[in-house]
Coordinates of C-alpha atoms in Angstrom, one line a residue:
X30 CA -128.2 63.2 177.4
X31 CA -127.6 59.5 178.2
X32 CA -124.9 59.5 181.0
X33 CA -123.7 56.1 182.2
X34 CA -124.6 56.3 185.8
X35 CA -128.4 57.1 184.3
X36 CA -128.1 53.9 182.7
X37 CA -130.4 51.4 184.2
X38 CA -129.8 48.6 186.5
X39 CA -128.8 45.3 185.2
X40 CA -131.5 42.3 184.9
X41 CA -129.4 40.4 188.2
X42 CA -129.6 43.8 189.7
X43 CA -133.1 44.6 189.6
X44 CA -133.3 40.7 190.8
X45 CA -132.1 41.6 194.3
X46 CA -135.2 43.9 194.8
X47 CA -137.7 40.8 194.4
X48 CA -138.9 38.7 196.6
X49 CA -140.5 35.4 196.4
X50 CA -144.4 35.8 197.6
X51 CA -147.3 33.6 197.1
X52 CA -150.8 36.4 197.6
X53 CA -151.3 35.7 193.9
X54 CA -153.6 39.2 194.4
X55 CA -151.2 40.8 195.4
X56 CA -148.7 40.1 192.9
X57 CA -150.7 40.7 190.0
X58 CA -151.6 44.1 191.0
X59 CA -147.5 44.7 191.7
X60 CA -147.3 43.3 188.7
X61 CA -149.7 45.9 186.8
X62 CA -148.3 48.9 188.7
X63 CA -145.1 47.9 187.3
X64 CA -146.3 47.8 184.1
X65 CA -148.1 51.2 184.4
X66 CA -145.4 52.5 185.5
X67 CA -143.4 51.6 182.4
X68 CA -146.1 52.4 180.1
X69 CA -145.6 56.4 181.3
X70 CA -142.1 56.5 181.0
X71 CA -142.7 55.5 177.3
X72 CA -145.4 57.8 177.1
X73 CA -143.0 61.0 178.7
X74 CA -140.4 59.9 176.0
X75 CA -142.5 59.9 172.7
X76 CA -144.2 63.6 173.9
X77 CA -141.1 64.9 175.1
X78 CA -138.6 64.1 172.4
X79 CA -140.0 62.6 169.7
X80 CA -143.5 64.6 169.2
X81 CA -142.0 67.9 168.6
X82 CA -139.5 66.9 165.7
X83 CA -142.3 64.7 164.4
X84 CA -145.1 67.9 164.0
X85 CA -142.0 70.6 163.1
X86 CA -141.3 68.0 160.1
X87 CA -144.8 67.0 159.1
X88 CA -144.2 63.4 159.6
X89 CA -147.5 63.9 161.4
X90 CA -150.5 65.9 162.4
X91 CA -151.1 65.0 165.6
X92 CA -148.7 64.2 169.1
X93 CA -147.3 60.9 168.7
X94 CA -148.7 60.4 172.1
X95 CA -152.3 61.0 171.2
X96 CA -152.5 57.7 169.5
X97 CA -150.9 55.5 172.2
X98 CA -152.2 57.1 175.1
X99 CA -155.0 55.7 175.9
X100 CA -156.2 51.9 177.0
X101 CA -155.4 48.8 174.6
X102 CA -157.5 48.6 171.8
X103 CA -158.8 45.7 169.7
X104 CA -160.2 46.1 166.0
X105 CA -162.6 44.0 164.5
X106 CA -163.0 43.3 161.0
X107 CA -164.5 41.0 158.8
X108 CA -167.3 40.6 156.4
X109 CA -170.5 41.5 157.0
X110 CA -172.1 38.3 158.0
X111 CA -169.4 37.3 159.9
X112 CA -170.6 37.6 163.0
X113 CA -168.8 40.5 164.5
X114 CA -171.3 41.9 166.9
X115 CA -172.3 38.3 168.0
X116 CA -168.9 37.2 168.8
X117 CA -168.7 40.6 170.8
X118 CA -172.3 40.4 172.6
X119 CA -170.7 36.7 173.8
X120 CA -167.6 38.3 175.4
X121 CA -169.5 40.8 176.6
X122 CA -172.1 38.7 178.3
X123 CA -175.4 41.6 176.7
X124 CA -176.6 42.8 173.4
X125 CA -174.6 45.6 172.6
X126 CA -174.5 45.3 169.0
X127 CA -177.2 44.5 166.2
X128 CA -176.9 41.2 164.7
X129 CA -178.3 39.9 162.1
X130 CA -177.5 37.7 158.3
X131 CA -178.0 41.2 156.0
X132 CA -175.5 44.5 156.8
X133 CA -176.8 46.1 160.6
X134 CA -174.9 48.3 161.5
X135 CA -172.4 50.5 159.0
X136 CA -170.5 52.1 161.9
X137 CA -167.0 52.0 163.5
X138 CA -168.7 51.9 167.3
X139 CA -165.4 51.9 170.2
X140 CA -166.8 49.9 173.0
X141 CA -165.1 51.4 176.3
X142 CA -165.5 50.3 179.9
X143 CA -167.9 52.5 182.2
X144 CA -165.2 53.6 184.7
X145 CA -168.1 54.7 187.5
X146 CA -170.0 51.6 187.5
X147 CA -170.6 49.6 190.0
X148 CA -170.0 45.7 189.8
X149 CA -172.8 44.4 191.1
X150 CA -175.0 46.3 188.9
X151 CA -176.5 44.7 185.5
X152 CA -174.2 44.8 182.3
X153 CA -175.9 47.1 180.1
X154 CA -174.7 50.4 177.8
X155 CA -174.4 53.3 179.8
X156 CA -173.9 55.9 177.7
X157 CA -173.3 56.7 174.0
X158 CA -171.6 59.7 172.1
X159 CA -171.2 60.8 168.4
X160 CA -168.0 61.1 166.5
X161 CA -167.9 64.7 167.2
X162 CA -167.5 63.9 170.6
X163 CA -165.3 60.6 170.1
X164 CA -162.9 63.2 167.4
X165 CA -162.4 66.0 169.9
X166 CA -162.1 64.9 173.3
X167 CA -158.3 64.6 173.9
X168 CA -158.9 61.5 176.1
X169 CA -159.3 59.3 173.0
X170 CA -156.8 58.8 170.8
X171 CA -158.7 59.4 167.7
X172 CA -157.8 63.0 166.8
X173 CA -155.5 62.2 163.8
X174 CA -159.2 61.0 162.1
X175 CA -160.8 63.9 161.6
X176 CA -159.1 64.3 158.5
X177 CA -161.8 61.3 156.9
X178 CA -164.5 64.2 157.0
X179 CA -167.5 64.6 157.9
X180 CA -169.4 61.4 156.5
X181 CA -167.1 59.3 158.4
X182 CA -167.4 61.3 162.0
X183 CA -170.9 60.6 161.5
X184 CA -170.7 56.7 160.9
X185 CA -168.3 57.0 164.3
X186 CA -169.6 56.7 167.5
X187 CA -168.7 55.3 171.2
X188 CA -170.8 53.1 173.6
X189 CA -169.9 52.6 177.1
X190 CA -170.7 49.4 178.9
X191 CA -170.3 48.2 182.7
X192 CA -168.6 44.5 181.2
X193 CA -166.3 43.4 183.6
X194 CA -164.5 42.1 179.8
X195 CA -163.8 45.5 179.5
X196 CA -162.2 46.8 182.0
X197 CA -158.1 46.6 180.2
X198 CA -159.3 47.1 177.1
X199 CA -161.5 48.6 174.1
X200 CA -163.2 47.3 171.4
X201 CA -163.7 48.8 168.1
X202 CA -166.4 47.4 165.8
X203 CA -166.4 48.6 162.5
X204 CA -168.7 48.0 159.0
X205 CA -168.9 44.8 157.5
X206 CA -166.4 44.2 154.5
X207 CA -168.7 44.3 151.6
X208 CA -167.9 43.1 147.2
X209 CA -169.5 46.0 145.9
X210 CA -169.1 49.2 148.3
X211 CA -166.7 52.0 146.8
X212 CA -165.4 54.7 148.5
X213 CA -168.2 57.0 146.7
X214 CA -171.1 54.9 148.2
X215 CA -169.3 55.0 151.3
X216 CA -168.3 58.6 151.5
X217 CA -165.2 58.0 153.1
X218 CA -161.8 56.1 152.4
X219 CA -162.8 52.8 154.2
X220 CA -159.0 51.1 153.8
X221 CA -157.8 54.5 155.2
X222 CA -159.9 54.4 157.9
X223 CA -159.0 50.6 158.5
X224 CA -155.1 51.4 158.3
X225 CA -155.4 54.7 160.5
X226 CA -157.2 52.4 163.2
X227 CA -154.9 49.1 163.0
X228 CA -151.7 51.6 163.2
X229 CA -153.1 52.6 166.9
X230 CA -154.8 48.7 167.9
X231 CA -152.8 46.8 169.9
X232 CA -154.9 43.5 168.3
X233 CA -156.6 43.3 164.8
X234 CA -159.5 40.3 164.5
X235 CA -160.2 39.6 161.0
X236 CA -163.2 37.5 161.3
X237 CA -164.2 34.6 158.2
X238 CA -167.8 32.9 158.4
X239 CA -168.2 29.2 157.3
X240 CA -170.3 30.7 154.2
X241 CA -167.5 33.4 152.8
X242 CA -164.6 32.1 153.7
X243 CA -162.3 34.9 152.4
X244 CA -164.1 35.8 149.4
X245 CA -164.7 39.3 149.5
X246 CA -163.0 42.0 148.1
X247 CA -162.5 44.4 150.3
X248 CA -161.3 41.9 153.0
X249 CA -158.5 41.0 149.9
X250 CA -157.5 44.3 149.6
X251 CA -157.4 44.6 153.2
X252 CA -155.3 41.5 154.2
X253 CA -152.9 42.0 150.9
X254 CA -152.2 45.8 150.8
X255 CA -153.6 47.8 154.1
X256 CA -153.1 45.5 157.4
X257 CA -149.4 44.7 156.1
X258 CA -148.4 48.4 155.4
X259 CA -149.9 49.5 158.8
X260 CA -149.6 47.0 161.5
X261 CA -147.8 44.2 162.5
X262 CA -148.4 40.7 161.7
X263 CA -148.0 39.2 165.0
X264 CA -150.8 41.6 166.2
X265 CA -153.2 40.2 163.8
X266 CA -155.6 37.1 164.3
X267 CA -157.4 35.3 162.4
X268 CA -160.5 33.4 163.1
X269 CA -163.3 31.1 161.6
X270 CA -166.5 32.1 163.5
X271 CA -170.0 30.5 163.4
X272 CA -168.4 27.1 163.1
X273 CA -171.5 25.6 165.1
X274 CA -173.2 26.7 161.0
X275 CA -171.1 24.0 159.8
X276 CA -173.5 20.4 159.4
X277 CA -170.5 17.8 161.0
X278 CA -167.1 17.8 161.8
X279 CA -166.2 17.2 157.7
X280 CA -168.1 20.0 156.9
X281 CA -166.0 22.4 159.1
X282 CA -162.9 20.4 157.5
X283 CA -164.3 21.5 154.2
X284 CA -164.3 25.3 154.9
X285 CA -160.8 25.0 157.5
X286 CA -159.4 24.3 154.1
X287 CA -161.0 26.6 152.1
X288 CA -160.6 29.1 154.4
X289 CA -156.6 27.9 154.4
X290 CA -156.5 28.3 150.8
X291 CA -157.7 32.0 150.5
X292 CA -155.8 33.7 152.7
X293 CA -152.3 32.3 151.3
X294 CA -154.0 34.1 148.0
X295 CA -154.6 36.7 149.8
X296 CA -151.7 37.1 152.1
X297 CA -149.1 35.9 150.1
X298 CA -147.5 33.7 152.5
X299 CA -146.4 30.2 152.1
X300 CA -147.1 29.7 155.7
X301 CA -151.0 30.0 156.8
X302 CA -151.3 31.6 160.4
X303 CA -153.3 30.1 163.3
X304 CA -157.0 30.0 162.4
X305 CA -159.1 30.4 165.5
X306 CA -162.5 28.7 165.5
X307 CA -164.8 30.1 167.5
X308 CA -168.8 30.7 167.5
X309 CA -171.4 31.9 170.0
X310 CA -173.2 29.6 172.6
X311 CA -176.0 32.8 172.5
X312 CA -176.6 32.1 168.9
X313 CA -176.8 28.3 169.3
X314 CA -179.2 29.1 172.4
X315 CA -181.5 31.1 170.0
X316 CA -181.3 28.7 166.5
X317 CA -181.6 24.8 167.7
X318 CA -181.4 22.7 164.1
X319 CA -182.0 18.9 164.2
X320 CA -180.2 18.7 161.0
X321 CA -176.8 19.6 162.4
X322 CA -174.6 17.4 164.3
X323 CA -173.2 19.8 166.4
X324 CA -171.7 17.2 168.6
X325 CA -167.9 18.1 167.1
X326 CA -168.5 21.7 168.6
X327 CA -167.6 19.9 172.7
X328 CA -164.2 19.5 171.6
X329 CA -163.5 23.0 170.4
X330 CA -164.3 24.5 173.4
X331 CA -160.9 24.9 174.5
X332 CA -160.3 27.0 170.8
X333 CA -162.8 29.3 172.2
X334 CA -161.0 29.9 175.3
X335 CA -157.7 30.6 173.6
X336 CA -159.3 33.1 171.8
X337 CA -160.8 35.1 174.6
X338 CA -157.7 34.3 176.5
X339 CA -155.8 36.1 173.6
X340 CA -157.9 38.8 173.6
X341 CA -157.5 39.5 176.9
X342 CA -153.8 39.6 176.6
X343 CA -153.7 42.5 174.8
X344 CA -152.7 45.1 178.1
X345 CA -150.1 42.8 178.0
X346 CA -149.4 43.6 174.4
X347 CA -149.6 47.0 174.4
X348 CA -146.2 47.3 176.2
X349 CA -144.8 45.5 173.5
X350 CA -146.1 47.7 171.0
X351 CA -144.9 50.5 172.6
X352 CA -141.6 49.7 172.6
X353 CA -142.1 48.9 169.0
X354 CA -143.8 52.3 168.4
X355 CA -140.7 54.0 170.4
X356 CA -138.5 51.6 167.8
X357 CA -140.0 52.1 164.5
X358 CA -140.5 56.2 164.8
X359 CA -137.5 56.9 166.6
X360 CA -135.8 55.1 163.7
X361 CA -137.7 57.2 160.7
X362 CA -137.0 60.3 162.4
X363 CA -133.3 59.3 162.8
X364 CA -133.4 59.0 159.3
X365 CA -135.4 61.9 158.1
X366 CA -133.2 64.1 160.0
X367 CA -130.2 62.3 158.6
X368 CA -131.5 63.3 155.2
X369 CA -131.5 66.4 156.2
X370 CA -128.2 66.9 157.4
X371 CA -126.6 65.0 154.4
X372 CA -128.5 67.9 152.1
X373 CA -127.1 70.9 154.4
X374 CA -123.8 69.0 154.3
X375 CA -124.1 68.5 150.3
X376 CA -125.3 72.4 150.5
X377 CA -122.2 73.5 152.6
X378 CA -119.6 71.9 150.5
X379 CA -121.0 73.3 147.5
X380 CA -121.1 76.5 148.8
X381 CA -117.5 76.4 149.9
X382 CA -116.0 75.0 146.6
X383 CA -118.2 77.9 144.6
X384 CA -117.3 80.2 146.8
X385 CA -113.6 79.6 146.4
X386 CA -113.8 79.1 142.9
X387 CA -115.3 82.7 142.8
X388 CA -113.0 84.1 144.8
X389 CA -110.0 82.3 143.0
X390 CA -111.5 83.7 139.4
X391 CA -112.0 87.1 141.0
X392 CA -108.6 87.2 141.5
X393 CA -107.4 86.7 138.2
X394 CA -109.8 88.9 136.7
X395 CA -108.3 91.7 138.8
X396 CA -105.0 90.8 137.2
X397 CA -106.2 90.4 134.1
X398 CA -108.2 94.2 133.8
X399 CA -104.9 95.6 135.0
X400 CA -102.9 94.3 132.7
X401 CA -105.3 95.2 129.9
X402 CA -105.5 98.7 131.3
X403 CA -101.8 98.9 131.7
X404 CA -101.5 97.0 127.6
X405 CA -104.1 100.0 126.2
X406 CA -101.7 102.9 128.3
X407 CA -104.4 104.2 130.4
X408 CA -102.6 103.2 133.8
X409 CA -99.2 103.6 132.1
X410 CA -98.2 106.4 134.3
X411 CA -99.8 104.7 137.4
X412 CA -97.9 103.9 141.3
X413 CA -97.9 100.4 142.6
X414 CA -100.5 101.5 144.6
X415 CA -103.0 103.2 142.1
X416 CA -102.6 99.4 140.3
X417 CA -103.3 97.6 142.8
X418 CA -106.7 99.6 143.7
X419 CA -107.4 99.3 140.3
X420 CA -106.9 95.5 140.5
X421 CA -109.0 95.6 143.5
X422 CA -111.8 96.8 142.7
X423 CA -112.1 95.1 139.8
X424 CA -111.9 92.2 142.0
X425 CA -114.4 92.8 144.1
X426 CA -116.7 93.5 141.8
X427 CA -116.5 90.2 139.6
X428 CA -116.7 88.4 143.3
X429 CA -120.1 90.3 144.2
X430 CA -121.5 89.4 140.7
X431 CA -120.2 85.9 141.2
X432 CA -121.5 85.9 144.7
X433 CA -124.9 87.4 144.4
X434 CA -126.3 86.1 140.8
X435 CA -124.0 83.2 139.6
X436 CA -123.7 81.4 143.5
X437 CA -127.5 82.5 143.7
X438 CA -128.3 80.6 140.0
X439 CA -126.1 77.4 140.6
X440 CA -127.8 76.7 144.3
X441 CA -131.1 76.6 142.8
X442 CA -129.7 74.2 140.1
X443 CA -128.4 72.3 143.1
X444 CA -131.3 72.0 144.9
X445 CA -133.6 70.6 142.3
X446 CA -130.7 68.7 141.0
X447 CA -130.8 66.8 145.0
X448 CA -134.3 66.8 144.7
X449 CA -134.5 64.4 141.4
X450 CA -131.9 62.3 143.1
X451 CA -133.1 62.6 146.3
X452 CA -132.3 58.9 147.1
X453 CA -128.7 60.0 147.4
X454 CA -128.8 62.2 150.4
X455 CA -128.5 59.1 152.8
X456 CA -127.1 55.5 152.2
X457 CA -129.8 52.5 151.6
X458 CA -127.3 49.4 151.7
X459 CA -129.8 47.0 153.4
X460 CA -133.4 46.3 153.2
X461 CA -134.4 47.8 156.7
X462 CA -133.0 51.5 155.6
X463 CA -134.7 51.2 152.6
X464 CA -137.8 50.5 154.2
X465 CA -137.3 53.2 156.9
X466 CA -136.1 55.6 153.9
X467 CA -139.7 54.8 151.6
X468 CA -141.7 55.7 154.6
X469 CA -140.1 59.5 155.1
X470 CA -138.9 60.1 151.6
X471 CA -141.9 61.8 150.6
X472 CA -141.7 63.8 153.6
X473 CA -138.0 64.7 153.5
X474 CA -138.8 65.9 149.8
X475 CA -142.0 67.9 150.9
X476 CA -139.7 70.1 153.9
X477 CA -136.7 70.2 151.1
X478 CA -138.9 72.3 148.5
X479 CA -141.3 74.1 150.6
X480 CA -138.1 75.4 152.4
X481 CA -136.0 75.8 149.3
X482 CA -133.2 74.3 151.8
X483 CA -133.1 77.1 153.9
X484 CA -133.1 75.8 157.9
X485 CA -130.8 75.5 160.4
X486 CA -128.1 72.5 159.6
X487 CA -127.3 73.7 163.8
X488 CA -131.5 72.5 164.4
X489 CA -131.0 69.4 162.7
X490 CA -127.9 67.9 164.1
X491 CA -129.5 68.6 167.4
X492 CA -132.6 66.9 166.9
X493 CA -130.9 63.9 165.2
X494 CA -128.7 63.5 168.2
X495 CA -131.5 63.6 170.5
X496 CA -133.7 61.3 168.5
X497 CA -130.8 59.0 167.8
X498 CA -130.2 58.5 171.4
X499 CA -133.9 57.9 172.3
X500 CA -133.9 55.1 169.0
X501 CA -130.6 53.5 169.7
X502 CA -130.1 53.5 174.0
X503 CA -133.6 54.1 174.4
X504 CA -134.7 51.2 172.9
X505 CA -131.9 49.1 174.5
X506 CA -133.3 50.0 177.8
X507 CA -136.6 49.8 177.2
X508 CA -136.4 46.0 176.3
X509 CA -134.3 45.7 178.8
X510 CA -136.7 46.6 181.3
X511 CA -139.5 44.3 179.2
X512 CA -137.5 41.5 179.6
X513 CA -137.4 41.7 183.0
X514 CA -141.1 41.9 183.3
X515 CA -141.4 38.9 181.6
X516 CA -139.2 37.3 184.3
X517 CA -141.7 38.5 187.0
X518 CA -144.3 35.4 186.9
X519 CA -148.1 36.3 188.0
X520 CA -148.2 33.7 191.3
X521 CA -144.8 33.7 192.4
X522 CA -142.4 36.9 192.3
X523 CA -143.4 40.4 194.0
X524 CA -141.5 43.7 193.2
X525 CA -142.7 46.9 195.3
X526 CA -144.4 49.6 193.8
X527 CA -141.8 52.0 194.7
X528 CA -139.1 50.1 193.9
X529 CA -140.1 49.7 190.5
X530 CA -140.8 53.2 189.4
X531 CA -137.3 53.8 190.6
X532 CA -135.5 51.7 187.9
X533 CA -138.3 52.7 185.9
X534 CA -137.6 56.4 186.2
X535 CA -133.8 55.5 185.5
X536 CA -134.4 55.5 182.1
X537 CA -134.1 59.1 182.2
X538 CA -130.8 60.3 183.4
X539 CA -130.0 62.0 186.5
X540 CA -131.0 65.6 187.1
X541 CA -133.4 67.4 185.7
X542 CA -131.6 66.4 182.2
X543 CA -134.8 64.7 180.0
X544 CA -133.7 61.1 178.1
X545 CA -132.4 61.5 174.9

């Protein structure tokens, strides 16, 4: 439980335990332990309380925690002659991935960091495993895709590689988006598969060449229907590689344009996003073309740089997203539950007014046999007592028929009356319930009828106490504590180590009493 001495310290408060330094080294590794630090306190609080209600209710397969454990990811998609492998090769200073104009490589390959390498050794892969391996190891947070089957685990693989680029972060690769591919020729659901990953990446890329700008359908249907439903937007980028294709500066004008044009078809927004530009100075190295002034490409270079720069912000990110994740389950389960308690509530009520009904009608059916047996002369000659026995049994016996076959018959018309109009077991006045609602109806129906309504209205309040807490005062604190890490610049401010996973660890109360 929340108590308000377990309530964390105050932005001024946690002030005081700063001090000004300038060992820019220094700081930034304060800075990470800090945000370690933070990162497993979210981590503790999604497996300890959110994880169990979240498997018991089948609002999902896996821990929670399984796909946010492990180190920032970022996805990238895009056609197939996008250049997705190039653009990674470039950041990752070696040939890693195939390249080439036709379809290479129809795999989703995570790129990871060799963790026992040394520096000063050559960047190169170190080692490569299968999707067996990638699906079952419990250090990767890629559990929850088994369920893509077996054609899938065998397009999945991993690659690790000593790139300094990597050592925050992961890369996953994945096919090139294609006009005519199905999920037949495929074998697997490839928009699944795209959702399932962008749910878990802290950055999406969605990559455009100068020769498809955003003309192919599956990267339509991915942009219109499957990156909106399972990521954010703000964690999506989107950029216009192999601009060093384009003949002159109006040329790349030409396809900007074009490029602009698509995805407000595809997005359906009014206002286009920031289009990186980027290309690879490998690729230029390899194809020289005297009928290409590429002269335009000196003044981009600072695009390029954002780009990586962005890319390598994604640690940074992943806090965010955390918090987010924390926000957005916390609140579905807060409403799932509350679903459930409005239908053992309905139940209850139900229950009570039948029940009283019965017992009311019970009553006067007693009276009514003895005055009948008393009209026709048979308890003519009968004591007070003998009448009211009479009366009493009779009683009893219309309240267990009412009780045991009527109550039984009306509950069942009760629960699949609540299950056509299961939209009125909790209250959707404003859009963000609604949404919240659509994501766990299905579920909330799914419990509902393969219980029948039996389970503990006790369990449930519980849980939705616990879960509201972790939603409502969890959340509060957590930003709380983001915001103050926002306030702790890189080069001038140092908070120890110890002092932070103090006020870190007082998002949990005092005790041995878990957060709520």
């Amino acid at each position: 439980m929340f108590q308000d001495s377990s309530l964390p310290p105050n932005l001024t408060d946690r002030a005081k335990d700063v001090v000004v330094d300038s060992r820019q080294p220094e700081n930034t590794m304060y800075r990470e332990n800090y945000m370690n630090s933070l990162r497993n306190e979210l981590l503790a609080m999604v497996e300890d309380y959110l994880s169990p209600v979240a498997l018991h209710y089948g609002y999902s397969e896996v821990p929670l925690e399984s796909n946010i454990k492990w180190r920032p990811l970022v996805l990238v998609l895009g056609n197939y002659s996008s250049g997705k492998s190039t653009l990674i090769n470039e950041f990752l200073g070696v040939e890693v991935q195939a390249t080439g104009q036709a379809p290479t490589d129809d795999s989703f390959t995570v790129i990871t960091y060799e963790e026992s390498s040394d520096d000063n050794t050559e960047i190169r892969v170190t080692d490569e495993r299968d999707g067996k391996y990638l699906l079952n190891d419990p250090e990767y947070p890629f559990e929850s895709l088994k369920k893509h089957g077996q054609r899938f685990s065998s397009h999945f693989r991993l690659k690790k590689v000593n790139s300094p680029f990597l050592k925050s972060l992961a890369i996953i690769d994945t096919p090139g988006m294609l006009d005519s591919i199905t999920e037949r020729d495929r074998g697997y659901n490839y928009q699944e598969v795209i959702g399932d990953l962008a749910q878990i990446a802290d950055l999406v890329l969605v990559l455009f060449d100068p020769h498809k700008a955003g003309t192919v359908r599956e990267a339509h249907t991915s942009l219109r229907d499957t990156l909106p439903a399972r990521t954010f937007e703000d964690r999506v980028l989107f950029v216009l590689n192999r601009i060093d294709e384009c003949n002159s500066l109006p040329d790349l004008l030409q396809v900007y344009g074009t490029l602009c044009w698509n995805l407000s078809q595809m997005t359906g927004r009014k206002d286009i996003p920031r289009i990186h530009l980027t290309y690879s100075q490998r690729a230029i190295a390899k194809r020289m073309s005297a009928d290409r002034d590429n002269g335009f490409l000196t003044y981009l270079e600072n695009e390029r740089e954002a780009l990586r720069n962005a890319i390598l912000q994604a640690p940074r990110y992943r806090l965010d997203h955390l918090a987010s994740f924390v926000e957005t389950h916390g609140e579905r389960l807060t409403h799932l539950l509350e679903a459930l308690n409005g239908y053992r509530k309905y139940l209850l009520m139900f229950r009570l007014k039948f029940s009283a009904l019965g017992l009311l009608l019970s009553a006067l059916g007693g009276g009514a046999a003895v005055a009948a047996l008393m009209f026709t002369g048979i308890l003519s000659g009968a004591d007070l007592v003998g009448m009211t026995s009479a009366g009493g049994a009779v009683a009893g016996l219309l309240s267990v028929l009412w009780m045991s076959l009527l109550l039984r018959f009306f509950t069942r018309r009760f629960h699949q009356r609540h299950l056509t109009h299961i939209d009125q077991l909790t209250p959707l006045e404003n859009q963000t319930r609604r949404d919240s609602w659509q994501a766990v109806r299905d579920l909330v129906y799914i419990y509902l009828k393969k219980t029948q309504g039996r389970f503990s209205l006790k369990r449930t309040r519980h849980e939705f106490t616990e879960v509201k807490k972790v939603y409502v005062k969890g959340s509060k604190e957590i930003r709380e504590a983001l915001n103050e890490l926002s306030t702790i610049g890189d080069d001038a401010l140092v908070e120890s180590e110890t002092t932070a996973g103090a006020q870190l660890h007082s998002l949990r109360p005092a005790g041995n009493q878990p957060i709520y």
